[in-house]
CSV table of C-alpha atoms in Angstrom, one decimal:
chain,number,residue,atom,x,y,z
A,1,UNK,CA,-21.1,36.4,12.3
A,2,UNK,CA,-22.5,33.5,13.6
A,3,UNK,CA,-22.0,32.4,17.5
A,4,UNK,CA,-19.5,29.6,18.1
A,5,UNK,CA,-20.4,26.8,20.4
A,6,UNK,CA,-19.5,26.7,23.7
A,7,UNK,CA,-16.7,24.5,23.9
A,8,UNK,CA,-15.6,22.4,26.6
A,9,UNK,CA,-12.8,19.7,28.1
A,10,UNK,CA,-14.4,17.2,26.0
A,11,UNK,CA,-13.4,17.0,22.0
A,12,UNK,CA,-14.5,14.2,19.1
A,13,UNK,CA,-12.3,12.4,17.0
A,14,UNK,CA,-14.1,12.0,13.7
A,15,UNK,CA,-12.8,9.0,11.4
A,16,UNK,CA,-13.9,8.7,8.3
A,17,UNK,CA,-14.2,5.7,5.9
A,18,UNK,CA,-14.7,2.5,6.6
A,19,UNK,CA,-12.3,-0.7,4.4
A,20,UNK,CA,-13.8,-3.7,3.4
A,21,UNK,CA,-11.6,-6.3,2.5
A,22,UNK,CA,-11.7,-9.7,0.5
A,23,UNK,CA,-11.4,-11.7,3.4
A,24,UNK,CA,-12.4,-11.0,7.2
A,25,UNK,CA,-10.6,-9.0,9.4
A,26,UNK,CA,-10.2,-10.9,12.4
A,27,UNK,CA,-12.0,-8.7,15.0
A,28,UNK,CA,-11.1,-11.0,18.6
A,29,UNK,CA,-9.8,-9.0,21.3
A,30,UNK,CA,-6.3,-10.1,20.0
A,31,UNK,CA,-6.3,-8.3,16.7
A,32,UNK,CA,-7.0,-4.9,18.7
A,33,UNK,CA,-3.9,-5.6,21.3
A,34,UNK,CA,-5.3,-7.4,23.7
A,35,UNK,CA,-8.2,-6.5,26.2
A,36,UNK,CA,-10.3,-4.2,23.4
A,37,UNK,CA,-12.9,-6.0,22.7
A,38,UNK,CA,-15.8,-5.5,18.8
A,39,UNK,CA,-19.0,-5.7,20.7
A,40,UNK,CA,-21.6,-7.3,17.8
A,41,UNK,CA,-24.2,-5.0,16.9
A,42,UNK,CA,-27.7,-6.1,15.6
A,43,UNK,CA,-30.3,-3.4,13.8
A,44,UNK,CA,-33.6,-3.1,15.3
A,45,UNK,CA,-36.2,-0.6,14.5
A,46,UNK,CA,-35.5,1.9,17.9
A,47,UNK,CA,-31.4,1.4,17.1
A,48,UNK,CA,-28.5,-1.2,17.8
A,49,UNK,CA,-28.4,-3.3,20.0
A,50,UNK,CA,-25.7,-5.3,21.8
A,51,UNK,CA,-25.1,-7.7,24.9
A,52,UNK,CA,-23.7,-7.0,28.4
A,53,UNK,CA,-24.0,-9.0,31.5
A,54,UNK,CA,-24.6,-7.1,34.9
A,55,UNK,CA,-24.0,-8.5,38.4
A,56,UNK,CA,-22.6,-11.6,39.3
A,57,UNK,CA,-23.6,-14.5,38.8
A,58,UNK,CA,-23.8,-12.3,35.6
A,59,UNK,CA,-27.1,-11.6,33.7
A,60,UNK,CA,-27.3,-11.0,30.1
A,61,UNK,CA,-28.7,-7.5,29.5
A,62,UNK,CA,-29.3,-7.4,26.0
A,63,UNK,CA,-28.5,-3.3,25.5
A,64,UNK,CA,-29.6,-0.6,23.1
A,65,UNK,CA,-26.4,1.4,22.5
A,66,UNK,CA,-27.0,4.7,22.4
A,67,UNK,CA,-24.1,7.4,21.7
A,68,UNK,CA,-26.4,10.1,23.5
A,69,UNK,CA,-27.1,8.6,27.0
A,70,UNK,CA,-25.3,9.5,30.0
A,71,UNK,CA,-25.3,6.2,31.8
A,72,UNK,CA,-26.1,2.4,32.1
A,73,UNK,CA,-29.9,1.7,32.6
A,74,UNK,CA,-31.3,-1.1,33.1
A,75,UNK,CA,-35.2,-2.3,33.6
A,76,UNK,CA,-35.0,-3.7,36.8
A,77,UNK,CA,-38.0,-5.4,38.9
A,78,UNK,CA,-39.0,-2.4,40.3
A,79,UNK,CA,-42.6,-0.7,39.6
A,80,UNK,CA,-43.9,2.1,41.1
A,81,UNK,CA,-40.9,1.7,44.0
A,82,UNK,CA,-42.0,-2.1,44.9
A,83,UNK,CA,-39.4,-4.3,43.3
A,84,UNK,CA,-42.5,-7.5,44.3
A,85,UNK,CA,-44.7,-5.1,41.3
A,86,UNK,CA,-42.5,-6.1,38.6
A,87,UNK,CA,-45.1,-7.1,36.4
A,88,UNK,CA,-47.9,-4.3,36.6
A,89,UNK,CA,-45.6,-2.5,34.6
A,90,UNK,CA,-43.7,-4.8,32.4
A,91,UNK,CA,-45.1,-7.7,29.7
A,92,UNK,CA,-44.3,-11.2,31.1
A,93,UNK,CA,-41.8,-11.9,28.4
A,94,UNK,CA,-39.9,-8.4,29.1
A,95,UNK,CA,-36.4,-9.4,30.0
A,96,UNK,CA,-35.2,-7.7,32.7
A,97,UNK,CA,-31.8,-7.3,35.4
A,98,UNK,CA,-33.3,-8.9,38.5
A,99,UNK,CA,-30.9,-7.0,41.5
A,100,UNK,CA,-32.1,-9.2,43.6
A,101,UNK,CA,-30.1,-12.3,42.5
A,102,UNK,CA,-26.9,-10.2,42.1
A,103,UNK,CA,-25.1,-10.6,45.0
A,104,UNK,CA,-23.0,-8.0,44.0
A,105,UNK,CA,-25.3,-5.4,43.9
A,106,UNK,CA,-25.3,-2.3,46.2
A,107,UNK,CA,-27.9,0.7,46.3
A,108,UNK,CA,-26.0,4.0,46.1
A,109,UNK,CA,-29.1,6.3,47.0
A,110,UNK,CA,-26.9,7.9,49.7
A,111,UNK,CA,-24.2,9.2,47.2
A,112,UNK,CA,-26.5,9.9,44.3
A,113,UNK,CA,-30.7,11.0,44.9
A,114,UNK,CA,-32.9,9.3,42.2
A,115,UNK,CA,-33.8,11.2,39.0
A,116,UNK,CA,-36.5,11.7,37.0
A,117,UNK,CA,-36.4,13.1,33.5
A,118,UNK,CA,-39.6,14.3,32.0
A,119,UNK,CA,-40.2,14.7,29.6
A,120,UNK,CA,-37.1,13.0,28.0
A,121,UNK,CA,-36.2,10.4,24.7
A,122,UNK,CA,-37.1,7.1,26.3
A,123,UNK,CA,-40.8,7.3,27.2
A,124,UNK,CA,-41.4,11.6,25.8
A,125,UNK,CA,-43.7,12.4,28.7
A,126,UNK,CA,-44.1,9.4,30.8
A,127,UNK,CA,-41.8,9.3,34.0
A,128,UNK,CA,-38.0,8.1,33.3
A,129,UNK,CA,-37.1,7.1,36.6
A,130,UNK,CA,-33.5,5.9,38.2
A,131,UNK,CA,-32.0,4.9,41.4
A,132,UNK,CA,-28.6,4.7,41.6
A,133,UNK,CA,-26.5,1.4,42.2
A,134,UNK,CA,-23.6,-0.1,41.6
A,135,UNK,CA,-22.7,-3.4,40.3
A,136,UNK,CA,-20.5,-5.7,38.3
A,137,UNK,CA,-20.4,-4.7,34.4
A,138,UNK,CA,-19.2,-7.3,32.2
A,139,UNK,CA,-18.4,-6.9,28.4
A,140,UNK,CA,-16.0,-9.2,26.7
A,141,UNK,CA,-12.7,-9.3,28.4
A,142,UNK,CA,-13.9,-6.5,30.3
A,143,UNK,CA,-15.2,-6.2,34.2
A,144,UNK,CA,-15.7,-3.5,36.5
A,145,UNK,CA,-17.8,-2.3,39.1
A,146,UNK,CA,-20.0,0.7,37.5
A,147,UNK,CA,-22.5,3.1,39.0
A,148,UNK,CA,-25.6,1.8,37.1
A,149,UNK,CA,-29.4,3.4,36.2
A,150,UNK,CA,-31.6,0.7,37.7
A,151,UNK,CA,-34.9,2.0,36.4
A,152,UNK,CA,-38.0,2.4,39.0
A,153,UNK,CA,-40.6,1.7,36.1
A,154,UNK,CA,-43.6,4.6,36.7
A,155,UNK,CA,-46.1,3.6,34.0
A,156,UNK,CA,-47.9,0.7,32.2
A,157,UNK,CA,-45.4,-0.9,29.7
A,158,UNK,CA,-47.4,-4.4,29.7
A,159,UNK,CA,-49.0,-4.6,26.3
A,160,UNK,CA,-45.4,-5.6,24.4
A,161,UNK,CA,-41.5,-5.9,25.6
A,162,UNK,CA,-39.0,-3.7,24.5
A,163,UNK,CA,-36.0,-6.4,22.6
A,164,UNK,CA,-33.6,-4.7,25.1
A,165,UNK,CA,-33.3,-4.4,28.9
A,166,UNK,CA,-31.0,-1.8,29.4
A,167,UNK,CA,-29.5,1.2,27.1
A,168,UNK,CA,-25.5,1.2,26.9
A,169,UNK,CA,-24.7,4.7,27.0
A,170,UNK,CA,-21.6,6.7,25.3
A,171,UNK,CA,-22.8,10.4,25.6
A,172,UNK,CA,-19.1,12.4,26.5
A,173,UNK,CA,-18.3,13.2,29.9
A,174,UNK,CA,-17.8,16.3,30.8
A,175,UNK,CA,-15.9,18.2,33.5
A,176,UNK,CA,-19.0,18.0,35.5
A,177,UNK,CA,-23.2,18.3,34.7
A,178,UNK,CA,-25.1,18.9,37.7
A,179,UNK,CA,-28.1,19.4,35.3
A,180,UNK,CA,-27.9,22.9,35.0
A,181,UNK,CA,-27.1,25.5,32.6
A,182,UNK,CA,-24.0,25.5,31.0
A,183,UNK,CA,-21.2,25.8,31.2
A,184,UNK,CA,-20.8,22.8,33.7
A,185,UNK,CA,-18.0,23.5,36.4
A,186,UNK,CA,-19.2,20.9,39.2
A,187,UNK,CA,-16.5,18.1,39.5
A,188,UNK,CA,-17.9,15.0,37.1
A,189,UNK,CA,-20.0,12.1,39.3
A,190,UNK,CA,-20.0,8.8,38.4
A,191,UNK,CA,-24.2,9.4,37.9
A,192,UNK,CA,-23.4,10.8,34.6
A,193,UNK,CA,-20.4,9.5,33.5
A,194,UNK,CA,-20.8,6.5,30.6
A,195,UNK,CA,-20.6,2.8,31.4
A,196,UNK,CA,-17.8,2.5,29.3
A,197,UNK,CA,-15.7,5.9,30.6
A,198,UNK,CA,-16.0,4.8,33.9
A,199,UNK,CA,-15.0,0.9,32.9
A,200,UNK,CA,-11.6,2.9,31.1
A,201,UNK,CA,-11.2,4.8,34.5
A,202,UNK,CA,-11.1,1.5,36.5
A,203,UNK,CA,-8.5,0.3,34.3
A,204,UNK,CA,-10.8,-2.2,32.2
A,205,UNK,CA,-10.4,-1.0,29.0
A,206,UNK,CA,-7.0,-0.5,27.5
A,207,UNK,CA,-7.7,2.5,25.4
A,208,UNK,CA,-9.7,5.2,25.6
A,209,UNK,CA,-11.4,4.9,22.1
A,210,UNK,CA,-14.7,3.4,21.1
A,211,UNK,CA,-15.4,3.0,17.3
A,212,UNK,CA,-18.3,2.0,15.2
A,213,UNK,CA,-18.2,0.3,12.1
A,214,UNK,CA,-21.1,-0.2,10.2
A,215,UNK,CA,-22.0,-2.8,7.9
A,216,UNK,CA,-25.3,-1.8,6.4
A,217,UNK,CA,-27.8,-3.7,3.3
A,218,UNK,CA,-26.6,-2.8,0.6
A,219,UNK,CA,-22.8,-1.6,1.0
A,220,UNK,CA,-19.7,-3.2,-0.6
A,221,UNK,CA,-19.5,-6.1,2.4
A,222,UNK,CA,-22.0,-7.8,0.9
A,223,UNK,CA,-21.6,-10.6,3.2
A,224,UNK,CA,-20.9,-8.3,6.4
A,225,UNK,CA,-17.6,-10.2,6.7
A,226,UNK,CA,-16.3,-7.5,8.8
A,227,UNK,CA,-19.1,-7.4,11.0
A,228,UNK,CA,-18.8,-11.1,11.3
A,229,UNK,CA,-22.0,-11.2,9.7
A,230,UNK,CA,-23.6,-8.6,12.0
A,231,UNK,CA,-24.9,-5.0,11.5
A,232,UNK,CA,-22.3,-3.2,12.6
A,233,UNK,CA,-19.3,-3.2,15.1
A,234,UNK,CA,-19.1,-0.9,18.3
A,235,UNK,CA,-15.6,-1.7,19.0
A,236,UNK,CA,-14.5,-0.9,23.0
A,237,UNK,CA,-10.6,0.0,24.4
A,238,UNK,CA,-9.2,0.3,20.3
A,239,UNK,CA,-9.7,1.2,17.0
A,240,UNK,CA,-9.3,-1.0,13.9
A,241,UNK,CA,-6.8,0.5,11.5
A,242,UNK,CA,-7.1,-2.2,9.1
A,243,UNK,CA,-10.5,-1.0,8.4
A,244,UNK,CA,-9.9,2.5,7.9
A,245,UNK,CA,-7.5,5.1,5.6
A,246,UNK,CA,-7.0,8.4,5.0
A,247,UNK,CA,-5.6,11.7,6.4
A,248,UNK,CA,-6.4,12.3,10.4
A,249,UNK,CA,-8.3,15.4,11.1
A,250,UNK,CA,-9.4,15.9,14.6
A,251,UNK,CA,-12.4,18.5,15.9
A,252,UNK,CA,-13.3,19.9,19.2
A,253,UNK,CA,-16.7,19.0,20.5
A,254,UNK,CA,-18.6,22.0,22.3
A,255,UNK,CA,-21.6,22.3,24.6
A,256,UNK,CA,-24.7,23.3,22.2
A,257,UNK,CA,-27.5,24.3,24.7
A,258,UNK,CA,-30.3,24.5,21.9
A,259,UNK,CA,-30.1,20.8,21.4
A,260,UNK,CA,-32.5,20.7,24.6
A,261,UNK,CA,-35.1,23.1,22.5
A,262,UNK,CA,-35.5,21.7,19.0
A,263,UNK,CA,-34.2,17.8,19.2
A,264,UNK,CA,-33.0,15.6,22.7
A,265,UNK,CA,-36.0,17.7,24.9
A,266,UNK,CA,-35.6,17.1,28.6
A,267,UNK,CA,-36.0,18.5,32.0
A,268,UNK,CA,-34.0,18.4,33.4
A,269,UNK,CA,-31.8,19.1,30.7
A,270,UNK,CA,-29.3,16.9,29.3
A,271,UNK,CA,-26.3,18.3,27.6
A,272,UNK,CA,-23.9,15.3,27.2
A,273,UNK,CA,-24.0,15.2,23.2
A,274,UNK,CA,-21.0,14.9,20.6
A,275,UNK,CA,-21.7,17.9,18.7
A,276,UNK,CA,-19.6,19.7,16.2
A,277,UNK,CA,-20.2,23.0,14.9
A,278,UNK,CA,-21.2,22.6,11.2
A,279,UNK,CA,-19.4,25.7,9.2
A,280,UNK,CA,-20.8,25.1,6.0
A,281,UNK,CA,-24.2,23.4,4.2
A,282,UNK,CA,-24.4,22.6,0.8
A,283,UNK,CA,-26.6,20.4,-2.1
A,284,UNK,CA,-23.6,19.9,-4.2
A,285,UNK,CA,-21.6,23.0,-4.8
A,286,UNK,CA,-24.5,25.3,-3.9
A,287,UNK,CA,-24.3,26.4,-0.3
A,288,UNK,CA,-27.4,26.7,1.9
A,289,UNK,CA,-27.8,29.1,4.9
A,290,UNK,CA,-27.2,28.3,8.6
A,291,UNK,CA,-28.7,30.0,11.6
A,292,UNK,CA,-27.1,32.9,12.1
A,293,UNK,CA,-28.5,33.3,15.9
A,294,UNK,CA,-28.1,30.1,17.6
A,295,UNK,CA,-25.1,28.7,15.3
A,296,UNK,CA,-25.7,25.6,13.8
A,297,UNK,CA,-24.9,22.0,15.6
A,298,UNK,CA,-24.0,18.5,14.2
A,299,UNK,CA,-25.4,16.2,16.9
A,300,UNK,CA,-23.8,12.2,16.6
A,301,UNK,CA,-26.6,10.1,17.4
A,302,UNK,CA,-26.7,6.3,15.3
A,303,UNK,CA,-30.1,5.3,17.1
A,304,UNK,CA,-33.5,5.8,15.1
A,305,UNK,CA,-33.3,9.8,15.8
A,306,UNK,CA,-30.2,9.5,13.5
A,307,UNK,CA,-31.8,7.7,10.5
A,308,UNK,CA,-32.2,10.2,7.5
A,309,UNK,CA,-29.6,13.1,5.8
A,310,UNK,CA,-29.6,16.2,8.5
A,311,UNK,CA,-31.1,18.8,6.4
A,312,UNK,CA,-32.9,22.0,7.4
A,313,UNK,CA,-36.3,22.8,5.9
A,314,UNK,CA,-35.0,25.4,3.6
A,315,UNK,CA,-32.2,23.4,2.1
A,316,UNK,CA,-35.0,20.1,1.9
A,317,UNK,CA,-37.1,22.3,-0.1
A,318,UNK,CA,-33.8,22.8,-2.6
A,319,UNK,CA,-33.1,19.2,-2.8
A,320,UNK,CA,-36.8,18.0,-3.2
A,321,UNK,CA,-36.5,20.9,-6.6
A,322,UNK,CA,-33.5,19.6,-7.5
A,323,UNK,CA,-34.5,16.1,-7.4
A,324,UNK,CA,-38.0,16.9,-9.3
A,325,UNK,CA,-39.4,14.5,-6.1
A,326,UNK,CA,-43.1,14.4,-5.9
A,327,UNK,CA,-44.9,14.1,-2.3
A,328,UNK,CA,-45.9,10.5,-1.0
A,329,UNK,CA,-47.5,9.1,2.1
A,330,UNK,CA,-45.4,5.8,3.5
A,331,UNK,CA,-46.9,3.8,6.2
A,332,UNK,CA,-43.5,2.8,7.4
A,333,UNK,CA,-40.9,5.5,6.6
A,334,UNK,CA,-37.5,5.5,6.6
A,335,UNK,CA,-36.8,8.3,9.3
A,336,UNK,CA,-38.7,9.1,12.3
A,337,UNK,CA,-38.9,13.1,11.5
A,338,UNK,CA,-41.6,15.3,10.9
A,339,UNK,CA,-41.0,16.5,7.5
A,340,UNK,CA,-42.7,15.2,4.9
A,341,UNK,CA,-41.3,12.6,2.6
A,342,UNK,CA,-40.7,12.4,-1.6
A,343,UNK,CA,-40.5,9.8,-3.9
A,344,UNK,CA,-38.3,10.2,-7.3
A,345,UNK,CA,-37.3,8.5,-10.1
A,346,UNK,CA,-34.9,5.4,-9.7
A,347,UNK,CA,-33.4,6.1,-13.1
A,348,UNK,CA,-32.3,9.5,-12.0
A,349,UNK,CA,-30.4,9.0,-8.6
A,350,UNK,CA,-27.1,9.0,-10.3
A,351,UNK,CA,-27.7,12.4,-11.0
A,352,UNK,CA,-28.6,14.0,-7.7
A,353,UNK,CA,-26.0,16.2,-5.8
A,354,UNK,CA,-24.2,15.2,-3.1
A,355,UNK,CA,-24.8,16.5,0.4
A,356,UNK,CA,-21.9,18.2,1.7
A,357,UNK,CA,-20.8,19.3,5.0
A,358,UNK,CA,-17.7,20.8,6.7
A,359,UNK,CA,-17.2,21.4,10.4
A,360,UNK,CA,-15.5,24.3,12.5
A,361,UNK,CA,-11.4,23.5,12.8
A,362,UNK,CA,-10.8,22.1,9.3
A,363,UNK,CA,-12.2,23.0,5.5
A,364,UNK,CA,-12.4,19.2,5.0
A,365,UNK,CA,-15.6,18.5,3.3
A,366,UNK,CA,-17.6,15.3,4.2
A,367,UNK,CA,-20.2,13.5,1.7
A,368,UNK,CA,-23.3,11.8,1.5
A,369,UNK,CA,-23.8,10.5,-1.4
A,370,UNK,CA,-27.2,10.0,-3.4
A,371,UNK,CA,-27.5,6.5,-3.0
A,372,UNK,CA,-27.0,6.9,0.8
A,373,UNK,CA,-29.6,9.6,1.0
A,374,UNK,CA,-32.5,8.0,-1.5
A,375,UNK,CA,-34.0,5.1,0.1
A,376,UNK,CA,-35.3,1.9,-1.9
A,377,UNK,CA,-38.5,1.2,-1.0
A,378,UNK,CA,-39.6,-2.1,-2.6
A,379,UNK,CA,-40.1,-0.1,-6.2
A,380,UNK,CA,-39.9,3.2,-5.1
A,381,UNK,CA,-36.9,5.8,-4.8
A,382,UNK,CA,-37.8,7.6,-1.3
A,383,UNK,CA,-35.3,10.8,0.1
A,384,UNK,CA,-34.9,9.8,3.3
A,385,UNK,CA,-33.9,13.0,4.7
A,386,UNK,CA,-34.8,14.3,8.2
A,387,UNK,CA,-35.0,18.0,8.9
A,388,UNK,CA,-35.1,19.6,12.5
A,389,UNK,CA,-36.5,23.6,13.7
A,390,UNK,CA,-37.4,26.1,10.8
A,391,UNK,CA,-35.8,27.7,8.2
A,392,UNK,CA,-32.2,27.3,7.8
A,393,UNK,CA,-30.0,24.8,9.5
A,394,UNK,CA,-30.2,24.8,13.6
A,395,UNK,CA,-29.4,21.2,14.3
A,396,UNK,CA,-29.2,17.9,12.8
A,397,UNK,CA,-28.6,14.5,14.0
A,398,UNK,CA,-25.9,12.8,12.1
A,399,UNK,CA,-26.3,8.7,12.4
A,400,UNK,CA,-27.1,6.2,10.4
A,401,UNK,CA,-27.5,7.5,7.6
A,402,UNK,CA,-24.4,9.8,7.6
A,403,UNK,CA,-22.0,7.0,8.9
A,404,UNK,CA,-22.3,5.0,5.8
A,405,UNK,CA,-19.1,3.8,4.6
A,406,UNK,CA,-17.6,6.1,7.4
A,407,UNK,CA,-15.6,4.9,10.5
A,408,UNK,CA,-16.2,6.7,13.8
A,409,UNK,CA,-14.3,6.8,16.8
A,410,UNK,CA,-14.6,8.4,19.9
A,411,UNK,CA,-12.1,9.0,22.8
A,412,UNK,CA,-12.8,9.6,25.9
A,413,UNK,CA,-9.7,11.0,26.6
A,414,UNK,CA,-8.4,13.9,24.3
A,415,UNK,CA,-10.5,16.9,24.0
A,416,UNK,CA,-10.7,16.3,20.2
A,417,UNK,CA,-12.4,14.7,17.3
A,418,UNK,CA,-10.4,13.0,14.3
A,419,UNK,CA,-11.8,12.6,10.5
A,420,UNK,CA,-10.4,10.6,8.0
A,421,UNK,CA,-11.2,10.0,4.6
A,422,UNK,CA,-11.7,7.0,3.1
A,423,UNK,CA,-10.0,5.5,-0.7
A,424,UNK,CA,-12.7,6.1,-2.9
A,425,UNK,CA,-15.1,8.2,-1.0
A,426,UNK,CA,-15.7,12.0,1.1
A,427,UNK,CA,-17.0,10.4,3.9
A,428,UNK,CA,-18.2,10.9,7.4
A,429,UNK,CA,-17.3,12.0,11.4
A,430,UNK,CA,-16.1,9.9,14.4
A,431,UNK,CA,-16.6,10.8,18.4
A,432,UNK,CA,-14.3,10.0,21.1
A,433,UNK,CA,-15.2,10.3,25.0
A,434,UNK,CA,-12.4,11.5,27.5
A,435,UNK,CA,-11.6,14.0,29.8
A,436,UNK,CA,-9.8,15.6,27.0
A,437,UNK,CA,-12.1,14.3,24.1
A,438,UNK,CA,-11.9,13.6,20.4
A,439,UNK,CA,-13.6,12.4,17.5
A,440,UNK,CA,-12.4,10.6,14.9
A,441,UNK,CA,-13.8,10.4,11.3
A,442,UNK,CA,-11.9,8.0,8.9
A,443,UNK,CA,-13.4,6.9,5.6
A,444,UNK,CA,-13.7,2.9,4.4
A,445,UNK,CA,-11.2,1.8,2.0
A,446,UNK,CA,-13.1,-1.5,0.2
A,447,UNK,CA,-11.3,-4.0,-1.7
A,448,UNK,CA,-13.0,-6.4,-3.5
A,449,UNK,CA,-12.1,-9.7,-4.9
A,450,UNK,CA,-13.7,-10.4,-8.1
């Protein structure tokens, strides 16, 4: 039998399906009850990205959002500890948060020590280096005073700016990480809690639940209407029925210690992940094996680490068979993986099986379908499938790719995790963040006016 995950207070709502409709949904604070608030999301080759102001007066912090970090960072003008060396680490057009014109800012160093992570997912094995401070968040209708990551830059970053200052965390909090081993037993601190749990805390956000809606090229929204002609919608404090249908099915996210080892590699070691335990693998109705040792984990991460069907090797080497795919090199590929990449034939797609999964406290069985998983090229049919460790499936990081057509949710209060399913397709997993935590997986219902 294989081992369970460990789980913990925190649990993801998974919601599945995603509705488009003929006209726009209005997606103002108003339409989610007041005080929720559809933060815009634009694509960008390292993930989404959104706007935030910190401090006051407040500064536009243009923010990657990133479902797997435990905090708000922010490039701030300090290099090598000298907050006057801002630019012998950072390109001259690198926005930044300047601290120093925030007159609302307040260095926390006595309640929480610096860190440094190395090597970790920002800069792999350069120095990732915070102080702690606190300062005025502001998103939408929403303001608080947050504990903050203002980054002590450690390296040379001059030759070209990042097109974000800070990274908008929404990792789940749990009862306490004191960057240990689990299972975590220390009373949570503010150091690790996300920007937008600790805003809910404060009383800032109505709700609990942060959802993502995503309005990728080629989906049924055409015009993105319901992204008001963004990329997607990270929607803070609700979640947007009118975009979603379907029966509610809610999972328990668990502490999966090997995602340290063979995907999110840091020391020290981060654990603060949305992971489900995957039950079940399978190309279509033919079931692939999982690891039988270390059990087998469904990680939710919609930056670039989640671009590409989670696969293992072994079941990539069935669908590359199945698919008669040949071997190609890409000089811009559609995943960031190791594996090797395929081309097919565009005629055949139709044809290919879906890739199914089910997670651990329901035998509901979520989709991607081929043309989610084949990538068009210019003329050429790619798989765009990302495998992690060896053999059969370990991990897998379900993003982008999985949530198309699917609505996630996370809340950051119920120790659960909700999937729906949408009208016309299986579809995907949502995360919520809470001290009792859910996910929430609803599928799209479109509608289309011809």
């Amino acid at each position: 039998m294989r081992p369970m995950m460990m789980t913990s207070v925190v649990s993801l709502p998974l919601l599945v399906s995603v509705g488009v409709s003929a006209s726009p949904i209005a997606t103002n604070s108003d339409s989610h009850g007041g005080g929720s608030f559809d933060l815009l999301l634009t694509w960008s080759p390292f993930g989404f990205l959104g706007n935030v102001s910190i401090g006051t007066p407040p500064q536009p912090v243009t923010s990657f959002v990133d479902w797997t970090w435990i905090g708000q960072y922010a490039f701030t003008t300090t290099c090598h500890g000298d907050p006057e060396r801002t630019w012998d680490c950072f390109a001259h057009d690198q926005a930044i948060f300047n601290q120093s014109q925030s007159h609302t800012f307040r260095n926390q160093s006595a309640s929480y020590p610096s860190r440094t992570w190395n090597p970790n997912h920002f800069f792999f094995y350069q120095d990732l280096t915070v102080n702690y401070a606190s300062d005025i968040e502001t998103i939408g209708p929403s303001s608080a005073r947050l504990i903050i990551q203002a980054a002590d830059q450690h390296f040379d970053l001059t030759s070209a700016p990042y097109p974000f200052a800070g990274v908008y965390g929404l990792s789940p909090v749990f009862k306490g990480d004191n960057g240990t081993t689990p299972p975590l037993t220390a009373a949570p601190t503010a150091s690790i809690q996300s920007p937008f749990y600790q805003a809910w805390v404060a009383g800032a956000w109505p709700e609990p639940f942060v959802a993502f809606h995503y309005c990728y090229n080629g989906s049924v929204d055409a015009s993105k209407s319901t992204c008001q002609g963004h990329d997607g919608l990270q929607t803070l404090g609700a979640y947007n029925e009118s975009l979603v249908r379907g029966d509610l099915s809610w999972y328990d996210i668990g502490l999966f210690p090997e995602v340290n080892v063979v995907d999110f590699i840091y020391e020290p070691a981060v654990y603060n992940y949305w992971t489900l335990d995957l039950t079940k693998l399978s190309l279509g109705d033919k079931v692939q094996a999982l690891n039988e040792s270390a059990g087998a984990g469904a990680i939710f991460d919609h930056a670039s680490y989640g671009r590409g069907a989670p696969l293992s090797v072994n079941a990539y080497a069935e669908l590359i068979v199945a698919t008669a795919a040949t071997p190609i090199t890409l000089d811009a590929p559609p995943n960031n993986g190791n594996q090797s990449f395929y081309k097919v034939d565009c005629a055949t797609v139709t044809t290919f099986p879906p890739i199914r999964y089910q997670f651990r406290g329901h035998e509901r069985v979520w989709e991607i379908t081929p043309s989610n998983y084949v990538e068009k090229l210019n003329d050429l049919c790619v798989l765009n499938v990302r495998t992690l460790g060896d053999g059969d499936f370990i991990a897998g990081n379900f993003g982008e790719t999985f949530a198309k057509d699917k609505y996630i949710v996370f809340d950051f209060e119920k120790n659960k995790r909700l999937l729906r399913g949408i009208h016309h397709f299986h579809l995907p997993v949502l995360p919520t963040i809470c001290q009792e935590q859910t996910t929430l997986l609803r599928g799209p219902r479109y509608t289309v006016a011809l």
